[in-house]
PDB file with one MODEL, atoms N, CA, C and O in Angstrom:
MODEL        1
ATOM      1  N   MET A   1      -4.086  -3.778  -8.615  1.00  0.00           N
ATOM      2  CA  MET A   1      -3.520  -2.970  -8.176  1.00  0.00           C
ATOM      3  C   MET A   1      -2.001  -3.274  -7.913  1.00  0.00           C
ATOM      4  O   MET A   1      -1.319  -2.288  -8.194  1.00  0.00           O
ATOM      5  N   LEU A   2      -1.452  -4.070  -7.574  1.00  0.00           N
ATOM      6  CA  LEU A   2      -0.298  -4.583  -7.320  1.00  0.00           C
ATOM      7  C   LEU A   2       0.196  -5.273  -8.801  1.00  0.00           C
ATOM      8  O   LEU A   2       1.353  -5.044  -9.154  1.00  0.00           O
ATOM      9  N   LYS A   3      -0.344  -5.797  -9.340  1.00  0.00           N
ATOM     10  CA  LYS A   3      -0.094  -5.878 -10.714  1.00  0.00           C
ATOM     11  C   LYS A   3       0.609  -4.479 -11.874  1.00  0.00           C
ATOM     12  O   LYS A   3       1.534  -4.420 -12.685  1.00  0.00           O
ATOM     13  N   HIS A   4      -0.437  -3.529 -11.366  1.00  0.00           N
ATOM     14  CA  HIS A   4       0.352  -2.231 -12.010  1.00  0.00           C
ATOM     15  C   HIS A   4       0.796  -1.578 -11.670  1.00  0.00           C
ATOM     16  O   HIS A   4       0.938  -0.509 -12.264  1.00  0.00           O
ATOM     17  N   LEU A   5       1.398  -1.886 -10.238  1.00  0.00           N
ATOM     18  CA  LEU A   5       2.513  -1.099  -9.953  1.00  0.00           C
ATOM     19  C   LEU A   5       3.754  -1.433 -10.179  1.00  0.00           C
ATOM     20  O   LEU A   5       4.729  -0.684 -10.104  1.00  0.00           O
ATOM     21  N   ARG A   6       3.731  -3.362 -10.656  1.00  0.00           N
ATOM     22  CA  ARG A   6       4.995  -3.778 -10.767  1.00  0.00           C
ATOM     23  C   ARG A   6       4.833  -3.624 -11.923  1.00  0.00           C
ATOM     24  O   ARG A   6       5.830  -4.084 -12.479  1.00  0.00           O
ATOM     25  N   GLN A   7       4.017  -3.165 -12.774  1.00  0.00           N
ATOM     26  CA  GLN A   7       4.240  -2.769 -14.520  1.00  0.00           C
ATOM     27  C   GLN A   7       5.029  -1.925 -14.462  1.00  0.00           C
ATOM     28  O   GLN A   7       6.110  -1.918 -15.051  1.00  0.00           O
ATOM     29  N   HIS A   8       4.449  -0.804 -13.493  1.00  0.00           N
ATOM     30  CA  HIS A   8       5.478   0.763 -13.502  1.00  0.00           C
ATOM     31  C   HIS A   8       5.558   1.067 -12.498  1.00  0.00           C
ATOM     32  O   HIS A   8       4.913   1.890 -11.848  1.00  0.00           O
ATOM     33  N   ARG A   9       6.931  -0.010 -12.076  1.00  0.00           N
ATOM     34  CA  ARG A   9       7.833  -0.273 -10.798  1.00  0.00           C
ATOM     35  C   ARG A   9       8.441   1.322 -10.925  1.00  0.00           C
ATOM     36  O   ARG A   9       8.509   2.001  -9.901  1.00  0.00           O
ATOM     37  N   HIS A  10       8.766   1.735 -11.904  1.00  0.00           N
ATOM     38  CA  HIS A  10      10.022   2.655 -12.120  1.00  0.00           C
ATOM     39  C   HIS A  10       9.105   4.286 -12.173  1.00  0.00           C
ATOM     40  O   HIS A  10       9.602   5.412 -12.205  1.00  0.00           O
ATOM     41  N   ASP A  11       8.172   4.038 -12.168  1.00  0.00           N
ATOM     42  CA  ASP A  11       7.202   5.689 -12.006  1.00  0.00           C
ATOM     43  C   ASP A  11       7.430   6.034 -10.527  1.00  0.00           C
ATOM     44  O   ASP A  11       7.942   5.139  -9.854  1.00  0.00           O
ATOM     45  N   PRO A  12       7.174   7.026 -10.004  1.00  0.00           N
ATOM     46  CA  PRO A  12       6.704   7.412  -8.572  1.00  0.00           C
ATOM     47  C   PRO A  12       5.198   6.714  -8.514  1.00  0.00           C
ATOM     48  O   PRO A  12       4.584   6.956  -9.553  1.00  0.00           O
ATOM     49  N   ARG A  13       4.539   6.011  -7.688  1.00  0.00           N
ATOM     50  CA  ARG A  13       3.251   5.712  -7.136  1.00  0.00           C
ATOM     51  C   ARG A  13       3.744   5.594  -5.954  1.00  0.00           C
ATOM     52  O   ARG A  13       4.833   5.462  -5.394  1.00  0.00           O
ATOM     53  N   ILE A  14       2.141   5.716  -5.626  1.00  0.00           N
ATOM     54  CA  ILE A  14       1.762   6.027  -3.852  1.00  0.00           C
ATOM     55  C   ILE A  14       0.330   5.598  -4.330  1.00  0.00           C
ATOM     56  O   ILE A  14      -0.350   5.697  -5.352  1.00  0.00           O
ATOM     57  N   VAL A  15       0.178   4.869  -2.578  1.00  0.00           N
ATOM     58  CA  VAL A  15      -1.203   4.070  -2.890  1.00  0.00           C
ATOM     59  C   VAL A  15      -1.463   4.922  -1.481  1.00  0.00           C
ATOM     60  O   VAL A  15      -0.689   5.125  -0.545  1.00  0.00           O
ATOM     61  N   LEU A  16      -2.896   5.363  -1.687  1.00  0.00           N
ATOM     62  CA  LEU A  16      -3.495   6.241  -0.730  1.00  0.00           C
ATOM     63  C   LEU A  16      -4.389   5.612   0.110  1.00  0.00           C
ATOM     64  O   LEU A  16      -5.447   5.464  -0.502  1.00  0.00           O
ATOM     65  N   ILE A  17      -4.471   5.038   1.583  1.00  0.00           N
ATOM     66  CA  ILE A  17      -4.891   4.412   1.858  1.00  0.00           C
ATOM     67  C   ILE A  17      -6.504   5.423   2.569  1.00  0.00           C
ATOM     68  O   ILE A  17      -6.023   5.922   3.587  1.00  0.00           O
ATOM     69  N   ASP A  18      -7.346   5.687   2.534  1.00  0.00           N
ATOM     70  CA  ASP A  18      -7.990   6.791   3.585  1.00  0.00           C
ATOM     71  C   ASP A  18      -8.566   5.952   3.961  1.00  0.00           C
ATOM     72  O   ASP A  18      -9.195   5.888   2.905  1.00  0.00           O
ATOM     73  N   ASP A  19      -9.102   4.949   4.692  1.00  0.00           N
ATOM     74  CA  ASP A  19     -10.065   4.308   5.727  1.00  0.00           C
ATOM     75  C   ASP A  19      -8.966   2.710   5.695  1.00  0.00           C
ATOM     76  O   ASP A  19      -8.875   1.787   4.885  1.00  0.00           O
ATOM     77  N   ILE A  20      -8.135   3.082   7.283  1.00  0.00           N
ATOM     78  CA  ILE A  20      -6.766   1.838   7.127  1.00  0.00           C
ATOM     79  C   ILE A  20      -8.304   0.980   7.531  1.00  0.00           C
ATOM     80  O   ILE A  20      -8.689   1.204   6.383  1.00  0.00           O
ATOM     81  N   SER A  21      -8.935   0.570   7.860  1.00  0.00           N
ATOM     82  CA  SER A  21      -9.696  -0.438   7.847  1.00  0.00           C
ATOM     83  C   SER A  21     -10.404  -1.186   7.151  1.00  0.00           C
ATOM     84  O   SER A  21     -11.010  -2.234   7.373  1.00  0.00           O
ATOM     85  N   ARG A  22     -10.220  -0.326   5.998  1.00  0.00           N
ATOM     86  CA  ARG A  22     -11.027  -1.089   4.457  1.00  0.00           C
ATOM     87  C   ARG A  22     -10.048  -1.919   3.558  1.00  0.00           C
ATOM     88  O   ARG A  22     -10.407  -2.699   2.677  1.00  0.00           O
ATOM     89  N   LEU A  23      -8.274  -1.525   4.044  1.00  0.00           N
ATOM     90  CA  LEU A  23      -7.020  -2.194   3.423  1.00  0.00           C
ATOM     91  C   LEU A  23      -7.387  -3.925   3.605  1.00  0.00           C
ATOM     92  O   LEU A  23      -7.449  -4.866   2.815  1.00  0.00           O
ATOM     93  N   ALA A  24      -7.569  -3.777   4.976  1.00  0.00           N
ATOM     94  CA  ALA A  24      -6.977  -5.446   5.300  1.00  0.00           C
ATOM     95  C   ALA A  24      -8.143  -5.789   6.974  1.00  0.00           C
ATOM     96  O   ALA A  24      -8.235  -4.787   7.684  1.00  0.00           O
ATOM     97  N   ARG A  25      -8.726  -6.747   7.370  1.00  0.00           N
ATOM     98  CA  ARG A  25      -9.386  -7.213   8.430  1.00  0.00           C
ATOM     99  C   ARG A  25      -8.008  -7.387   9.787  1.00  0.00           C
ATOM    100  O   ARG A  25      -7.768  -6.874  10.880  1.00  0.00           O
ATOM    101  N   GLY A  26      -7.523  -8.198   9.083  1.00  0.00           N
ATOM    102  CA  GLY A  26      -6.187  -8.624  10.385  1.00  0.00           C
ATOM    103  C   GLY A  26      -5.121  -8.172  10.297  1.00  0.00           C
ATOM    104  O   GLY A  26      -4.660  -8.060   9.161  1.00  0.00           O
ATOM    105  N   LEU A  27      -4.336  -7.749  11.421  1.00  0.00           N
ATOM    106  CA  LEU A  27      -2.900  -7.339  11.675  1.00  0.00           C
ATOM    107  C   LEU A  27      -2.046  -7.781  10.246  1.00  0.00           C
ATOM    108  O   LEU A  27      -1.593  -7.136   9.301  1.00  0.00           O
ATOM    109  N   GLU A  28      -2.078  -9.276  10.623  1.00  0.00           N
ATOM    110  CA  GLU A  28      -1.086 -10.007   9.653  1.00  0.00           C
ATOM    111  C   GLU A  28      -1.354  -9.643   8.004  1.00  0.00           C
ATOM    112  O   GLU A  28      -0.400  -9.201   7.364  1.00  0.00           O
ATOM    113  N   THR A  29      -2.537  -9.819   7.402  1.00  0.00           N
ATOM    114  CA  THR A  29      -3.480  -9.464   6.147  1.00  0.00           C
ATOM    115  C   THR A  29      -2.773  -8.001   5.960  1.00  0.00           C
ATOM    116  O   THR A  29      -2.114  -7.866   4.929  1.00  0.00           O
ATOM    117  N   HIS A  30      -2.834  -7.106   6.687  1.00  0.00           N
ATOM    118  CA  HIS A  30      -1.900  -5.644   6.594  1.00  0.00           C
ATOM    119  C   HIS A  30      -1.080  -5.262   6.091  1.00  0.00           C
ATOM    120  O   HIS A  30      -0.908  -4.521   5.123  1.00  0.00           O
ATOM    121  N   ILE A  31      -0.329  -5.918   6.947  1.00  0.00           N
ATOM    122  CA  ILE A  31       1.011  -6.522   7.143  1.00  0.00           C
ATOM    123  C   ILE A  31       1.736  -6.579   5.734  1.00  0.00           C
ATOM    124  O   ILE A  31       2.586  -5.756   5.395  1.00  0.00           O
ATOM    125  N   GLN A  32       1.224  -7.849   4.795  1.00  0.00           N
ATOM    126  CA  GLN A  32       1.397  -8.087   4.150  1.00  0.00           C
ATOM    127  C   GLN A  32       0.753  -7.033   2.213  1.00  0.00           C
ATOM    128  O   GLN A  32       1.285  -6.630   1.178  1.00  0.00           O
ATOM    129  N   LEU A  33      -0.382  -7.075   2.729  1.00  0.00           N
ATOM    130  CA  LEU A  33      -0.230  -6.231   1.616  1.00  0.00           C
ATOM    131  C   LEU A  33       0.549  -4.710   1.809  1.00  0.00           C
ATOM    132  O   LEU A  33       0.671  -4.043   0.782  1.00  0.00           O
ATOM    133  N   ARG A  34       0.954  -4.277   2.789  1.00  0.00           N
ATOM    134  CA  ARG A  34       1.987  -3.024   2.696  1.00  0.00           C
ATOM    135  C   ARG A  34       3.569  -3.461   2.203  1.00  0.00           C
ATOM    136  O   ARG A  34       4.321  -2.802   1.485  1.00  0.00           O
ATOM    137  N   SER A  35       3.812  -4.762   2.816  1.00  0.00           N
ATOM    138  CA  SER A  35       5.048  -5.054   2.390  1.00  0.00           C
ATOM    139  C   SER A  35       4.743  -5.339   0.439  1.00  0.00           C
ATOM    140  O   SER A  35       5.468  -4.933  -0.469  1.00  0.00           O
ATOM    141  N   ALA A  36       3.789  -5.936   0.346  1.00  0.00           N
ATOM    142  CA  ALA A  36       3.757  -5.943  -1.118  1.00  0.00           C
ATOM    143  C   ALA A  36       4.107  -4.835  -2.252  1.00  0.00           C
ATOM    144  O   ALA A  36       4.935  -4.818  -3.162  1.00  0.00           O
ATOM    145  N   ILE A  37       2.835  -3.652  -1.678  1.00  0.00           N
ATOM    146  CA  ILE A  37       2.569  -2.468  -1.954  1.00  0.00           C
ATOM    147  C   ILE A  37       4.373  -1.929  -2.207  1.00  0.00           C
ATOM    148  O   ILE A  37       4.929  -1.383  -3.161  1.00  0.00           O
ATOM    149  N   ALA A  38       4.735  -2.264  -1.231  1.00  0.00           N
ATOM    150  CA  ALA A  38       6.309  -2.021  -1.375  1.00  0.00           C
ATOM    151  C   ALA A  38       7.255  -2.167  -1.746  1.00  0.00           C
ATOM    152  O   ALA A  38       8.168  -1.398  -2.044  1.00  0.00           O
ATOM    153  N   ASP A  39       7.092  -3.549  -1.775  1.00  0.00           N
ATOM    154  CA  ASP A  39       7.878  -4.286  -3.016  1.00  0.00           C
ATOM    155  C   ASP A  39       7.648  -4.000  -4.487  1.00  0.00           C
ATOM    156  O   ASP A  39       8.562  -4.117  -5.302  1.00  0.00           O
ATOM    157  N   ALA A  40       6.441  -3.628  -4.817  1.00  0.00           N
ATOM    158  CA  ALA A  40       6.201  -2.900  -5.767  1.00  0.00           C
ATOM    159  C   ALA A  40       6.286  -1.989  -6.004  1.00  0.00           C
ATOM    160  O   ALA A  40       5.453  -1.657  -6.848  1.00  0.00           O
ATOM    161  N   GLY A  41       7.149  -0.978  -5.596  1.00  0.00           N
ATOM    162  CA  GLY A  41       8.007  -0.361  -5.652  1.00  0.00           C
ATOM    163  C   GLY A  41       7.296   0.840  -5.526  1.00  0.00           C
ATOM    164  O   GLY A  41       7.688   1.711  -6.302  1.00  0.00           O
ATOM    165  N   ALA A  42       6.422   1.138  -4.829  1.00  0.00           N
ATOM    166  CA  ALA A  42       4.852   2.023  -4.295  1.00  0.00           C
ATOM    167  C   ALA A  42       5.154   2.207  -2.945  1.00  0.00           C
ATOM    168  O   ALA A  42       5.640   1.403  -2.150  1.00  0.00           O
ATOM    169  N   THR A  43       4.679   3.795  -2.726  1.00  0.00           N
ATOM    170  CA  THR A  43       4.726   4.159  -0.863  1.00  0.00           C
ATOM    171  C   THR A  43       3.223   3.614  -0.926  1.00  0.00           C
ATOM    172  O   THR A  43       2.528   3.178  -1.843  1.00  0.00           O
ATOM    173  N   SER A  44       3.033   3.811   0.347  1.00  0.00           N
ATOM    174  CA  SER A  44       1.593   3.970   0.916  1.00  0.00           C
ATOM    175  C   SER A  44       1.271   5.065   1.842  1.00  0.00           C
ATOM    176  O   SER A  44       2.044   5.013   2.799  1.00  0.00           O
ATOM    177  N   GLU A  45       0.294   6.201   1.953  1.00  0.00           N
ATOM    178  CA  GLU A  45       0.535   7.193   2.246  1.00  0.00           C
ATOM    179  C   GLU A  45      -1.179   6.940   3.254  1.00  0.00           C
ATOM    180  O   GLU A  45      -1.644   5.801   3.206  1.00  0.00           O
ATOM    181  N   SER A  46      -1.970   8.022   4.079  1.00  0.00           N
ATOM    182  CA  SER A  46      -3.059   8.188   4.129  1.00  0.00           C
ATOM    183  C   SER A  46      -3.401   9.552   4.975  1.00  0.00           C
ATOM    184  O   SER A  46      -2.653   9.923   5.880  1.00  0.00           O
ATOM    185  N   PRO A  47      -4.280  10.083   4.706  1.00  0.00           N
ATOM    186  CA  PRO A  47      -4.558  11.437   5.072  1.00  0.00           C
ATOM    187  C   PRO A  47      -5.353  11.311   6.830  1.00  0.00           C
ATOM    188  O   PRO A  47      -5.637  12.418   7.288  1.00  0.00           O
ATOM    189  N   SER A  48      -5.571  10.539   7.419  1.00  0.00           N
ATOM    190  CA  SER A  48      -5.980  10.001   8.403  1.00  0.00           C
ATOM    191  C   SER A  48      -4.789   9.452   9.501  1.00  0.00           C
ATOM    192  O   SER A  48      -4.873   9.770  10.687  1.00  0.00           O
ATOM    193  N   ILE A  49      -3.976   8.829   9.133  1.00  0.00           N
ATOM    194  CA  ILE A  49      -3.168   7.951   9.803  1.00  0.00           C
ATOM    195  C   ILE A  49      -1.984   8.297   9.640  1.00  0.00           C
ATOM    196  O   ILE A  49      -1.645   8.792   8.565  1.00  0.00           O
ATOM    197  N   GLU A  50      -1.351   8.169  10.365  1.00  0.00           N
ATOM    198  CA  GLU A  50       0.441   8.352   9.968  1.00  0.00           C
ATOM    199  C   GLU A  50       0.705   6.307   9.956  1.00  0.00           C
ATOM    200  O   GLU A  50       0.558   5.372  10.743  1.00  0.00           O
ATOM    201  N   LEU A  51       1.085   6.493   8.761  1.00  0.00           N
ATOM    202  CA  LEU A  51       1.400   4.959   8.276  1.00  0.00           C
ATOM    203  C   LEU A  51       3.509   4.818   8.939  1.00  0.00           C
ATOM    204  O   LEU A  51       4.516   5.501   8.753  1.00  0.00           O
ATOM    205  N   GLY A  52       3.189   3.577   9.684  1.00  0.00           N
ATOM    206  CA  GLY A  52       5.140   3.761  10.333  1.00  0.00           C
ATOM    207  C   GLY A  52       5.438   2.642   9.548  1.00  0.00           C
ATOM    208  O   GLY A  52       6.587   2.203   9.509  1.00  0.00           O
TER     209      GLY A  52
ENDMDL
END
């Protein structure tokens, strides 16, 4: 997914996270993944929880 986001950096992309517990098991990994998504030019959104 990150490779795809980086290749399409100039196209607006949203990563939809429906169940936040499925993104990562630990807080540190969760933060790293959200940072990597943002660094690849995408935004993270969830219909079930406010990401901040």
